[in-house]
Short mmCIF file of C-alpha atoms in Angstrom, two decimals:
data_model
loop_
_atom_site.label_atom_id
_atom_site.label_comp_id
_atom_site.label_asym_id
_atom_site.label_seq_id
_atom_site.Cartn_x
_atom_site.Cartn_y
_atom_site.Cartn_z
CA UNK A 1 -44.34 49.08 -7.46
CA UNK A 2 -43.09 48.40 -4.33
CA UNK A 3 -43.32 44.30 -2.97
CA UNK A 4 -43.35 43.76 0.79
CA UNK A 5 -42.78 39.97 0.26
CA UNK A 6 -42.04 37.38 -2.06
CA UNK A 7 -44.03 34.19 -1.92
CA UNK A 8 -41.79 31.08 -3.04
CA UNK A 9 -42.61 29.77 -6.86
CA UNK A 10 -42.42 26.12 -5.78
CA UNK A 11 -42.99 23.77 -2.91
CA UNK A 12 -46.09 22.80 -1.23
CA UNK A 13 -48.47 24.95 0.75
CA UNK A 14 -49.51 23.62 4.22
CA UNK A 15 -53.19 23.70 4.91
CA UNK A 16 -53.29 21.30 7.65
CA UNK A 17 -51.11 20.02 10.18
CA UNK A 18 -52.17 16.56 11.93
CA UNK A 19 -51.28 16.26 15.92
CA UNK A 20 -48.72 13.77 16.48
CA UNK A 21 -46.82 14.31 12.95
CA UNK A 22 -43.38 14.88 12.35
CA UNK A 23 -44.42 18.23 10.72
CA UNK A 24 -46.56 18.87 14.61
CA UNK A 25 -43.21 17.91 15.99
CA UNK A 26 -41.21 20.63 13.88
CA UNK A 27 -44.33 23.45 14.87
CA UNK A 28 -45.27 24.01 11.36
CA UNK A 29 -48.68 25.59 10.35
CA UNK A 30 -50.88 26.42 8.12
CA UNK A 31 -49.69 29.31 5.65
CA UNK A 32 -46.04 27.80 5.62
CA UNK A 33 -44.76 26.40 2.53
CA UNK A 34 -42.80 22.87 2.35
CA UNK A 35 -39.58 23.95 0.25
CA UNK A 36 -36.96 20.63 0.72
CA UNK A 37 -36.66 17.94 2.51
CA UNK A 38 -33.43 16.64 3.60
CA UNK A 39 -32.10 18.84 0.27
CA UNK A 40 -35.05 17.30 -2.07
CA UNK A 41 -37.48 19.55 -3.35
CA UNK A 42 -40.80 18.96 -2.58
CA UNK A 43 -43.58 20.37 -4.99
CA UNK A 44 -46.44 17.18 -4.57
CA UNK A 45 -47.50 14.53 -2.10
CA UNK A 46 -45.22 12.06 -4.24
CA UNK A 47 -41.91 14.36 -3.57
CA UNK A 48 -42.66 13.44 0.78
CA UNK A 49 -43.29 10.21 0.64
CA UNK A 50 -39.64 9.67 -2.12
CA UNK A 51 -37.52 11.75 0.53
CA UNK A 52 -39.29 10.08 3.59
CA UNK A 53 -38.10 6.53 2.00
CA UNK A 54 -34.62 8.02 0.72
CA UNK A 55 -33.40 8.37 4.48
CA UNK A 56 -32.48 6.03 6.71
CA UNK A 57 -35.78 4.94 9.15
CA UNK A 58 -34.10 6.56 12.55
CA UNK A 59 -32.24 9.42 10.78
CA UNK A 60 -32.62 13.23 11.55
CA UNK A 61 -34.64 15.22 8.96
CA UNK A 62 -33.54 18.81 7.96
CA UNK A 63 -36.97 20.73 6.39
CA UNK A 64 -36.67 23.94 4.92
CA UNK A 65 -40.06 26.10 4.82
CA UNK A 66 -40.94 29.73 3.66
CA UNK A 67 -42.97 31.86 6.43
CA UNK A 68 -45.85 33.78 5.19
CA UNK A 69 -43.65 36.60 5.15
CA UNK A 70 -41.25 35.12 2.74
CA UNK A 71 -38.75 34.54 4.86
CA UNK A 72 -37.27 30.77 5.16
CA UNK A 73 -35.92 28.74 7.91
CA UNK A 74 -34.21 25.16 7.83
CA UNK A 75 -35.94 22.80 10.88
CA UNK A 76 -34.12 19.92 11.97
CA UNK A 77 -36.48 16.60 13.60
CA UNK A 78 -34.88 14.14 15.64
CA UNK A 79 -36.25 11.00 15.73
CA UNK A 80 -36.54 10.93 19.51
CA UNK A 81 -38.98 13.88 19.27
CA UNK A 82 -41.98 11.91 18.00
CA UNK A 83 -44.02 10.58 20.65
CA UNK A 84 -44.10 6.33 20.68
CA UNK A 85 -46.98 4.89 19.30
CA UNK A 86 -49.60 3.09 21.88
CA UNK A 87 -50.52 -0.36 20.85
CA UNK A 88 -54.48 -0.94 20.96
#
């Protein structure tokens, strides 16, 4: 048999992506897969939030995420690319 892709064995799937996010910032979509953050693999809610608080609160983020096609690509966020909150 013949495979035209291979679809990663761990990380976390992206079914939604919420406008003014980090992961809006960094263009990813739905059909992606979450592979590392910042080097930590990410397989559940739990593994964001621990490499969110592991780095340092204005620090650059490096995100590594399969395509649909199973090809991967490393993103890197700077924090000056997230818009500033409004106050209400």
């Amino acid at each position: 048999a013949q495979v035209d892709r291979v679809l990663p064995t761990t990380g976390m799937w992206i079914q939604k992506v919420e406008p003014g996010t980090i992961a809006a910032s960094l263009e990813l979509r739905r059909g992606q897969t979450l592979l590392r953050i910042d080097g930590r693999d990410i397989a559940t809610r739990e593994d964001i939030t621990a490499a969110m608080r592991a780095r340092a609160q204005d620090a650059p983020i490096e995100v590594e995420v399969a395509e649909p096609d199973g090809s991967t690509r490393t993103l890197r966020w700077e924090p000056s690319r997230l818009p500033a909150r409004r106050k209400v």
